[in-house]
mmCIF file with all atom_site columns, C-alpha atoms in Angstrom:
data_model
loop_
_atom_site.group_PDB
_atom_site.id
_atom_site.type_symbol
_atom_site.label_atom_id
_atom_site.label_alt_id
_atom_site.label_comp_id
_atom_site.label_asym_id
_atom_site.label_entity_id
_atom_site.label_seq_id
_atom_site.pdbx_PDB_ins_code
_atom_site.Cartn_x
_atom_site.Cartn_y
_atom_site.Cartn_z
_atom_site.occupancy
_atom_site.B_iso_or_equiv
_atom_site.pdbx_formal_charge
_atom_site.auth_seq_id
_atom_site.auth_comp_id
_atom_site.auth_asym_id
_atom_site.auth_atom_id
_atom_site.pdbx_PDB_model_num
ATOM 1   C CA . MET Y 1 1   ? 11.138  -17.590 -22.379 1.00 73.00 ? 1   MET Y CA 1
ATOM 2   C CA . ASN Y 1 2   ? 10.596  -14.650 -24.705 1.00 81.00 ? 2   ASN Y CA 1
ATOM 3   C CA . SER Y 1 3   ? 11.716  -11.087 -24.009 1.00 78.00 ? 3   SER Y CA 1
ATOM 4   C CA . LYS Y 1 4   ? 8.212   -9.857  -23.091 1.00 84.00 ? 4   LYS Y CA 1
ATOM 5   C CA . THR Y 1 5   ? 7.940   -12.435 -20.318 1.00 85.00 ? 5   THR Y CA 1
ATOM 6   C CA . LYS Y 1 6   ? 11.378  -11.478 -19.035 1.00 87.00 ? 6   LYS Y CA 1
ATOM 7   C CA . TYR Y 1 7   ? 10.372  -7.810  -18.846 1.00 88.00 ? 7   TYR Y CA 1
ATOM 8   C CA . VAL Y 1 8   ? 7.142   -8.652  -17.001 1.00 88.00 ? 8   VAL Y CA 1
ATOM 9   C CA . ILE Y 1 9   ? 9.070   -10.752 -14.475 1.00 91.00 ? 9   ILE Y CA 1
ATOM 10  C CA . PHE Y 1 10  ? 11.681  -8.010  -14.141 1.00 91.00 ? 10  PHE Y CA 1
ATOM 11  C CA . LYS Y 1 11  ? 8.952   -5.373  -13.616 1.00 92.00 ? 11  LYS Y CA 1
ATOM 12  C CA . TYR Y 1 12  ? 7.405   -7.301  -10.729 1.00 94.00 ? 12  TYR Y CA 1
ATOM 13  C CA . GLY Y 1 13  ? 10.876  -8.004  -9.371  1.00 94.00 ? 13  GLY Y CA 1
ATOM 14  C CA . VAL Y 1 14  ? 11.534  -4.258  -9.274  1.00 95.00 ? 14  VAL Y CA 1
ATOM 15  C CA . TYR Y 1 15  ? 8.180   -3.760  -7.516  1.00 95.00 ? 15  TYR Y CA 1
ATOM 16  C CA . CYS Y 1 16  ? 9.120   -6.391  -4.915  1.00 96.00 ? 16  CYS Y CA 1
ATOM 17  C CA . LEU Y 1 17  ? 12.573  -4.933  -4.314  1.00 96.00 ? 17  LEU Y CA 1
ATOM 18  C CA . LEU Y 1 18  ? 11.060  -1.463  -3.950  1.00 96.00 ? 18  LEU Y CA 1
ATOM 19  C CA . ALA Y 1 19  ? 8.621   -2.891  -1.399  1.00 96.00 ? 19  ALA Y CA 1
ATOM 20  C CA . VAL Y 1 20  ? 11.499  -4.421  0.595   1.00 96.00 ? 20  VAL Y CA 1
ATOM 21  C CA . PHE Y 1 21  ? 13.391  -1.116  0.459   1.00 96.00 ? 21  PHE Y CA 1
ATOM 22  C CA . LEU Y 1 22  ? 10.321  0.804   1.638   1.00 95.00 ? 22  LEU Y CA 1
ATOM 23  C CA . CYS Y 1 23  ? 9.756   -1.773  4.390   1.00 94.00 ? 23  CYS Y CA 1
ATOM 24  C CA . VAL Y 1 24  ? 13.270  -1.181  5.687   1.00 93.00 ? 24  VAL Y CA 1
ATOM 25  C CA . MET Y 1 25  ? 12.706  2.576   5.526   1.00 92.00 ? 25  MET Y CA 1
ATOM 26  C CA . GLN Y 1 26  ? 9.303   2.237   7.192   1.00 91.00 ? 26  GLN Y CA 1
ATOM 27  C CA . ASN Y 1 27  ? 10.722  0.284   10.113  1.00 89.00 ? 27  ASN Y CA 1
ATOM 28  C CA . THR Y 1 28  ? 13.884  2.303   10.669  1.00 90.00 ? 28  THR Y CA 1
ATOM 29  C CA . PRO Y 1 29  ? 13.509  3.892   14.111  1.00 88.00 ? 29  PRO Y CA 1
ATOM 30  C CA . GLY Y 1 30  ? 13.032  7.648   14.019  1.00 84.00 ? 30  GLY Y CA 1
ATOM 31  C CA . LEU Y 1 31  ? 12.861  7.898   10.228  1.00 85.00 ? 31  LEU Y CA 1
ATOM 32  C CA . PHE Y 1 32  ? 9.891   9.806   8.748   1.00 85.00 ? 32  PHE Y CA 1
ATOM 33  C CA . VAL Y 1 33  ? 8.320   10.403  12.178  1.00 87.00 ? 33  VAL Y CA 1
ATOM 34  C CA . VAL Y 1 34  ? 6.102   13.487  12.265  1.00 87.00 ? 34  VAL Y CA 1
ATOM 35  C CA . CYS Y 1 35  ? 4.377   14.268  15.567  1.00 86.00 ? 35  CYS Y CA 1
ATOM 36  C CA . GLY Y 1 36  ? 4.875   10.684  16.709  1.00 85.00 ? 36  GLY Y CA 1
ATOM 37  C CA . VAL Y 1 37  ? 3.274   9.176   13.584  1.00 87.00 ? 37  VAL Y CA 1
ATOM 38  C CA . LYS Y 1 38  ? 5.030   7.062   10.947  1.00 90.00 ? 38  LYS Y CA 1
ATOM 39  C CA . PRO Y 1 39  ? 3.560   6.329   7.515   1.00 91.00 ? 39  PRO Y CA 1
ATOM 40  C CA . MET Y 1 40  ? 3.209   2.906   5.912   1.00 93.00 ? 40  MET Y CA 1
ATOM 41  C CA . PRO Y 1 41  ? 4.738   3.461   2.457   1.00 95.00 ? 41  PRO Y CA 1
ATOM 42  C CA . VAL Y 1 42  ? 4.659   -0.275  1.696   1.00 96.00 ? 42  VAL Y CA 1
ATOM 43  C CA . ALA Y 1 43  ? 0.866   -0.207  1.933   1.00 95.00 ? 43  ALA Y CA 1
ATOM 44  C CA . ALA Y 1 44  ? 0.749   2.899   -0.263  1.00 96.00 ? 44  ALA Y CA 1
ATOM 45  C CA . LEU Y 1 45  ? 2.932   1.115   -2.818  1.00 97.00 ? 45  LEU Y CA 1
ATOM 46  C CA . ALA Y 1 46  ? 0.571   -1.868  -2.812  1.00 97.00 ? 46  ALA Y CA 1
ATOM 47  C CA . VAL Y 1 47  ? -2.421  0.363   -3.499  1.00 97.00 ? 47  VAL Y CA 1
ATOM 48  C CA . ILE Y 1 48  ? -0.561  2.072   -6.368  1.00 96.00 ? 48  ILE Y CA 1
ATOM 49  C CA . VAL Y 1 49  ? 0.360   -1.286  -7.895  1.00 96.00 ? 49  VAL Y CA 1
ATOM 50  C CA . ALA Y 1 50  ? -3.283  -2.379  -7.602  1.00 96.00 ? 50  ALA Y CA 1
ATOM 51  C CA . MET Y 1 51  ? -4.364  0.800   -9.383  1.00 95.00 ? 51  MET Y CA 1
ATOM 52  C CA . MET Y 1 52  ? -1.926  0.273   -12.231 1.00 94.00 ? 52  MET Y CA 1
ATOM 53  C CA . GLU Y 1 53  ? -1.871  -3.506  -12.643 1.00 93.00 ? 53  GLU Y CA 1
ATOM 54  C CA . GLY Y 1 54  ? -5.437  -4.572  -11.866 1.00 91.00 ? 54  GLY Y CA 1
ATOM 55  C CA . GLU Y 1 55  ? -7.124  -6.672  -9.231  1.00 93.00 ? 55  GLU Y CA 1
ATOM 56  C CA . LEU Y 1 56  ? -5.218  -9.986  -9.589  1.00 94.00 ? 56  LEU Y CA 1
ATOM 57  C CA . ALA Y 1 57  ? -1.684  -8.628  -9.628  1.00 94.00 ? 57  ALA Y CA 1
ATOM 58  C CA . GLY Y 1 58  ? -2.676  -5.887  -7.193  1.00 94.00 ? 58  GLY Y CA 1
ATOM 59  C CA . GLY Y 1 59  ? -4.219  -8.353  -4.749  1.00 95.00 ? 59  GLY Y CA 1
ATOM 60  C CA . LEU Y 1 60  ? -1.202  -10.662 -4.836  1.00 96.00 ? 60  LEU Y CA 1
ATOM 61  C CA . PHE Y 1 61  ? 1.188   -7.755  -4.444  1.00 96.00 ? 61  PHE Y CA 1
ATOM 62  C CA . GLY Y 1 62  ? -1.004  -6.423  -1.628  1.00 96.00 ? 62  GLY Y CA 1
ATOM 63  C CA . ALA Y 1 63  ? -0.680  -9.751  0.190   1.00 96.00 ? 63  ALA Y CA 1
ATOM 64  C CA . TYR Y 1 64  ? 3.107   -9.649  -0.298  1.00 96.00 ? 64  TYR Y CA 1
ATOM 65  C CA . ALA Y 1 65  ? 3.321   -6.061  0.940   1.00 96.00 ? 65  ALA Y CA 1
ATOM 66  C CA . GLY Y 1 66  ? 1.035   -6.937  3.851   1.00 94.00 ? 66  GLY Y CA 1
ATOM 67  C CA . PHE Y 1 67  ? 3.343   -9.757  4.905   1.00 95.00 ? 67  PHE Y CA 1
ATOM 68  C CA . LEU Y 1 68  ? 6.256   -7.324  4.820   1.00 93.00 ? 68  LEU Y CA 1
ATOM 69  C CA . CYS Y 1 69  ? 4.271   -4.997  7.095   1.00 91.00 ? 69  CYS Y CA 1
ATOM 70  C CA . ASP Y 1 70  ? 3.330   -7.928  9.349   1.00 91.00 ? 70  ASP Y CA 1
ATOM 71  C CA . LEU Y 1 71  ? 6.985   -8.791  9.921   1.00 90.00 ? 71  LEU Y CA 1
ATOM 72  C CA . TYR Y 1 72  ? 7.383   -5.724  12.115  1.00 85.00 ? 72  TYR Y CA 1
ATOM 73  C CA . GLY Y 1 73  ? 3.805   -4.800  13.000  1.00 79.00 ? 73  GLY Y CA 1
ATOM 74  C CA . ALA Y 1 74  ? 1.952   -5.157  16.256  1.00 75.00 ? 74  ALA Y CA 1
ATOM 75  C CA . ASP Y 1 75  ? -1.034  -7.013  14.764  1.00 79.00 ? 75  ASP Y CA 1
ATOM 76  C CA . LYS Y 1 76  ? -1.299  -10.768 14.395  1.00 82.00 ? 76  LYS Y CA 1
ATOM 77  C CA . VAL Y 1 77  ? 0.797   -12.170 11.569  1.00 85.00 ? 77  VAL Y CA 1
ATOM 78  C CA . GLY Y 1 78  ? -1.305  -12.254 8.441   1.00 89.00 ? 78  GLY Y CA 1
ATOM 79  C CA . TYR Y 1 79  ? -3.805  -9.571  9.419   1.00 93.00 ? 79  TYR Y CA 1
ATOM 80  C CA . THR Y 1 80  ? -2.272  -6.796  7.355   1.00 93.00 ? 80  THR Y CA 1
ATOM 81  C CA . ALA Y 1 81  ? -1.597  -9.206  4.482   1.00 94.00 ? 81  ALA Y CA 1
ATOM 82  C CA . LEU Y 1 82  ? -5.210  -10.334 4.361   1.00 95.00 ? 82  LEU Y CA 1
ATOM 83  C CA . MET Y 1 83  ? -6.635  -6.848  4.724   1.00 96.00 ? 83  MET Y CA 1
ATOM 84  C CA . LEU Y 1 84  ? -4.258  -5.329  2.181   1.00 96.00 ? 84  LEU Y CA 1
ATOM 85  C CA . PHE Y 1 85  ? -5.100  -8.169  -0.223  1.00 97.00 ? 85  PHE Y CA 1
ATOM 86  C CA . VAL Y 1 86  ? -8.819  -7.393  0.063   1.00 97.00 ? 86  VAL Y CA 1
ATOM 87  C CA . CYS Y 1 87  ? -8.296  -3.640  -0.226  1.00 97.00 ? 87  CYS Y CA 1
ATOM 88  C CA . CYS Y 1 88  ? -6.004  -3.979  -3.254  1.00 96.00 ? 88  CYS Y CA 1
ATOM 89  C CA . VAL Y 1 89  ? -8.461  -6.276  -5.044  1.00 96.00 ? 89  VAL Y CA 1
ATOM 90  C CA . ALA Y 1 90  ? -11.202 -3.720  -4.372  1.00 96.00 ? 90  ALA Y CA 1
ATOM 91  C CA . VAL Y 1 91  ? -8.988  -0.875  -5.611  1.00 96.00 ? 91  VAL Y CA 1
ATOM 92  C CA . GLY Y 1 92  ? -8.051  -2.802  -8.760  1.00 95.00 ? 92  GLY Y CA 1
ATOM 93  C CA . LEU Y 1 93  ? -11.704 -3.505  -9.518  1.00 95.00 ? 93  LEU Y CA 1
ATOM 94  C CA . ALA Y 1 94  ? -12.732 0.085   -8.799  1.00 94.00 ? 94  ALA Y CA 1
ATOM 95  C CA . VAL Y 1 95  ? -10.086 1.475   -11.134 1.00 94.00 ? 95  VAL Y CA 1
ATOM 96  C CA . GLN Y 1 96  ? -11.041 -0.965  -13.902 1.00 90.00 ? 96  GLN Y CA 1
ATOM 97  C CA . THR Y 1 97  ? -14.736 -0.174  -13.709 1.00 90.00 ? 97  THR Y CA 1
ATOM 98  C CA . PHE Y 1 98  ? -15.357 3.269   -12.195 1.00 88.00 ? 98  PHE Y CA 1
ATOM 99  C CA . MET Y 1 99  ? -12.299 5.396   -11.496 1.00 86.00 ? 99  MET Y CA 1
ATOM 100 C CA . ARG Y 1 100 ? -9.215  6.571   -13.346 1.00 86.00 ? 100 ARG Y CA 1
ATOM 101 C CA . PRO Y 1 101 ? -5.673  5.878   -12.141 1.00 84.00 ? 101 PRO Y CA 1
ATOM 102 C CA . VAL Y 1 102 ? -4.685  9.443   -11.236 1.00 90.00 ? 102 VAL Y CA 1
ATOM 103 C CA . ALA Y 1 103 ? -2.784  10.869  -8.269  1.00 91.00 ? 103 ALA Y CA 1
ATOM 104 C CA . LEU Y 1 104 ? -5.858  12.182  -6.453  1.00 93.00 ? 104 LEU Y CA 1
ATOM 105 C CA . ASN Y 1 105 ? -7.529  8.774   -6.640  1.00 94.00 ? 105 ASN Y CA 1
ATOM 106 C CA . CYS Y 1 106 ? -4.276  7.242   -5.408  1.00 94.00 ? 106 CYS Y CA 1
ATOM 107 C CA . ALA Y 1 107 ? -4.446  9.397   -2.284  1.00 95.00 ? 107 ALA Y CA 1
ATOM 108 C CA . LEU Y 1 108 ? -8.131  8.607   -1.831  1.00 95.00 ? 108 LEU Y CA 1
ATOM 109 C CA . PHE Y 1 109 ? -7.695  4.845   -2.224  1.00 96.00 ? 109 PHE Y CA 1
ATOM 110 C CA . THR Y 1 110 ? -4.639  4.801   0.028   1.00 96.00 ? 110 THR Y CA 1
ATOM 111 C CA . PHE Y 1 111 ? -6.441  6.786   2.720   1.00 97.00 ? 111 PHE Y CA 1
ATOM 112 C CA . LEU Y 1 112 ? -9.550  4.581   2.559   1.00 96.00 ? 112 LEU Y CA 1
ATOM 113 C CA . SER Y 1 113 ? -7.527  1.360   2.557   1.00 96.00 ? 113 SER Y CA 1
ATOM 114 C CA . MET Y 1 114 ? -5.529  2.472   5.569   1.00 96.00 ? 114 MET Y CA 1
ATOM 115 C CA . LEU Y 1 115 ? -8.695  3.642   7.315   1.00 96.00 ? 115 LEU Y CA 1
ATOM 116 C CA . VAL Y 1 116 ? -10.233 0.195   6.830   1.00 96.00 ? 116 VAL Y CA 1
ATOM 117 C CA . ILE Y 1 117 ? -7.102  -1.701  7.894   1.00 95.00 ? 117 ILE Y CA 1
ATOM 118 C CA . ARG Y 1 118 ? -6.185  0.436   10.890  1.00 94.00 ? 118 ARG Y CA 1
ATOM 119 C CA . GLY Y 1 119 ? -9.837  1.139   11.783  1.00 94.00 ? 119 GLY Y CA 1
ATOM 120 C CA . ILE Y 1 120 ? -10.717 -2.554  12.112  1.00 94.00 ? 120 ILE Y CA 1
ATOM 121 C CA . SER Y 1 121 ? -7.564  -3.161  14.142  1.00 92.00 ? 121 SER Y CA 1
ATOM 122 C CA . PHE Y 1 122 ? -8.401  -0.169  16.350  1.00 93.00 ? 122 PHE Y CA 1
ATOM 123 C CA . PHE Y 1 123 ? -11.950 -1.417  16.867  1.00 93.00 ? 123 PHE Y CA 1
ATOM 124 C CA . PHE Y 1 124 ? -10.962 -4.916  17.974  1.00 91.00 ? 124 PHE Y CA 1
ATOM 125 C CA . VAL Y 1 125 ? -7.750  -4.142  19.847  1.00 89.00 ? 125 VAL Y CA 1
ATOM 126 C CA . ILE Y 1 126 ? -8.599  -0.865  21.578  1.00 89.00 ? 126 ILE Y CA 1
ATOM 127 C CA . TYR Y 1 127 ? -12.251 0.138   21.373  1.00 90.00 ? 127 TYR Y CA 1
ATOM 128 C CA . ILE Y 1 128 ? -13.891 -3.166  22.295  1.00 90.00 ? 128 ILE Y CA 1
ATOM 129 C CA . ARG Y 1 129 ? -11.525 -3.647  25.230  1.00 88.00 ? 129 ARG Y CA 1
ATOM 130 C CA . GLY Y 1 130 ? -12.749 -0.361  26.650  1.00 84.00 ? 130 GLY Y CA 1
ATOM 131 C CA . VAL Y 1 131 ? -9.443  1.436   26.637  1.00 85.00 ? 131 VAL Y CA 1
ATOM 132 C CA . GLU Y 1 132 ? -9.825  4.877   28.166  1.00 88.00 ? 132 GLU Y CA 1
ATOM 133 C CA . ASP Y 1 133 ? -9.750  7.781   25.681  1.00 89.00 ? 133 ASP Y CA 1
ATOM 134 C CA . ALA Y 1 134 ? -10.080 5.462   22.677  1.00 88.00 ? 134 ALA Y CA 1
ATOM 135 C CA . GLY Y 1 135 ? -11.623 8.231   20.588  1.00 88.00 ? 135 GLY Y CA 1
ATOM 136 C CA . LEU Y 1 136 ? -8.722  10.528  21.321  1.00 91.00 ? 136 LEU Y CA 1
ATOM 137 C CA . PHE Y 1 137 ? -6.294  7.769   20.334  1.00 90.00 ? 137 PHE Y CA 1
ATOM 138 C CA . PHE Y 1 138 ? -8.162  7.324   17.054  1.00 93.00 ? 138 PHE Y CA 1
ATOM 139 C CA . LEU Y 1 139 ? -7.998  11.055  16.317  1.00 93.00 ? 139 LEU Y CA 1
ATOM 140 C CA . THR Y 1 140 ? -4.358  11.493  17.314  1.00 92.00 ? 140 THR Y CA 1
ATOM 141 C CA . SER Y 1 141 ? -2.861  8.233   16.061  1.00 91.00 ? 141 SER Y CA 1
ATOM 142 C CA . VAL Y 1 142 ? -4.978  6.271   13.580  1.00 93.00 ? 142 VAL Y CA 1
ATOM 143 C CA . LEU Y 1 143 ? -6.307  9.162   11.501  1.00 95.00 ? 143 LEU Y CA 1
ATOM 144 C CA . PRO Y 1 144 ? -2.916  10.903  11.151  1.00 95.00 ? 144 PRO Y CA 1
ATOM 145 C CA . LEU Y 1 145 ? -1.367  7.558   10.129  1.00 94.00 ? 145 LEU Y CA 1
ATOM 146 C CA . CYS Y 1 146 ? -3.974  7.217   7.365   1.00 95.00 ? 146 CYS Y CA 1
ATOM 147 C CA . LEU Y 1 147 ? -3.430  10.787  6.170   1.00 95.00 ? 147 LEU Y CA 1
ATOM 148 C CA . TYR Y 1 148 ? 0.364   10.523  6.306   1.00 95.00 ? 148 TYR Y CA 1
ATOM 149 C CA . THR Y 1 149 ? 0.295   7.258   4.353   1.00 95.00 ? 149 THR Y CA 1
ATOM 150 C CA . ALA Y 1 150 ? -1.981  8.855   1.733   1.00 96.00 ? 150 ALA Y CA 1
ATOM 151 C CA . ALA Y 1 151 ? 0.508   11.726  1.399   1.00 95.00 ? 151 ALA Y CA 1
ATOM 152 C CA . THR Y 1 152 ? 3.287   9.161   0.999   1.00 95.00 ? 152 THR Y CA 1
ATOM 153 C CA . GLY Y 1 153 ? 1.243   7.547   -1.747  1.00 95.00 ? 153 GLY Y CA 1
ATOM 154 C CA . LEU Y 1 154 ? 1.084   10.894  -3.536  1.00 95.00 ? 154 LEU Y CA 1
ATOM 155 C CA . LEU Y 1 155 ? 4.881   11.058  -3.436  1.00 94.00 ? 155 LEU Y CA 1
ATOM 156 C CA . LEU Y 1 156 ? 5.303   7.491   -4.696  1.00 95.00 ? 156 LEU Y CA 1
ATOM 157 C CA . TYR Y 1 157 ? 2.731   7.760   -7.485  1.00 96.00 ? 157 TYR Y CA 1
ATOM 158 C CA . PRO Y 1 158 ? 4.877   9.646   -10.058 1.00 95.00 ? 158 PRO Y CA 1
ATOM 159 C CA . LEU Y 1 159 ? 7.804   7.275   -9.461  1.00 94.00 ? 159 LEU Y CA 1
ATOM 160 C CA . MET Y 1 160 ? 5.626   4.198   -9.930  1.00 95.00 ? 160 MET Y CA 1
ATOM 161 C CA . THR Y 1 161 ? 3.968   5.664   -13.016 1.00 94.00 ? 161 THR Y CA 1
ATOM 162 C CA . ARG Y 1 162 ? 7.389   6.265   -14.554 1.00 95.00 ? 162 ARG Y CA 1
ATOM 163 C CA . ILE Y 1 163 ? 8.638   2.768   -13.677 1.00 93.00 ? 163 ILE Y CA 1
ATOM 164 C CA . ARG Y 1 164 ? 5.530   1.171   -15.166 1.00 93.00 ? 164 ARG Y CA 1
ATOM 165 C CA . MET Y 1 165 ? 5.752   3.310   -18.311 1.00 93.00 ? 165 MET Y CA 1
ATOM 166 C CA . VAL Y 1 166 ? 9.373   2.272   -18.912 1.00 91.00 ? 166 VAL Y CA 1
ATOM 167 C CA . PHE Y 1 167 ? 8.520   -1.402  -18.571 1.00 90.00 ? 167 PHE Y CA 1
ATOM 168 C CA . GLU Y 1 168 ? 5.358   -1.159  -20.681 1.00 88.00 ? 168 GLU Y CA 1
ATOM 169 C CA . GLU Y 1 169 ? 7.395   0.387   -23.511 1.00 88.00 ? 169 GLU Y CA 1
ATOM 170 C CA . LYS Y 1 170 ? 9.833   -2.536  -23.326 1.00 84.00 ? 170 LYS Y CA 1
ATOM 171 C CA . ILE Y 1 171 ? 7.013   -5.094  -23.180 1.00 83.00 ? 171 ILE Y CA 1
ATOM 172 C CA . GLN Y 1 172 ? 5.184   -3.569  -26.192 1.00 82.00 ? 172 GLN Y CA 1
ATOM 173 C CA . THR Y 1 173 ? 8.264   -3.659  -28.424 1.00 74.00 ? 173 THR Y CA 1
#
């Protein structure tokens, strides 16, 4: 195995360890709670990786990050993994063809991905069942979660850009 391959494997290993660390932080009771809402930094990390690495690596990392979220989530096991996989593939393709990988787009993609993932879950788990005040729940729980996760993505973006830049320098030499 040459040194470039080792650095690529090490880079994705760092991404995976960061995802595990963020998963532990995300699921620590009382940590990062603002007005009863917790962000999903693992999902934000997956979207950032999809922006930087493309649709294949981003989709696979999205599935991995989704499984980490599914370990502690209330949805069926595999739901978040599947949805995050689809969203990360879409983000990777969008960045390759239309958009630039900048912080504002990171927030936009993270917000839209979370809106799709949590919105579909909300629709099937709460809205269709006819839960009373479903619209209020969406406005006070789902939407703030999406916004808070997008803000978390903005905080993670410079860190991930720096990590990727360090590894790309090593891979190029």
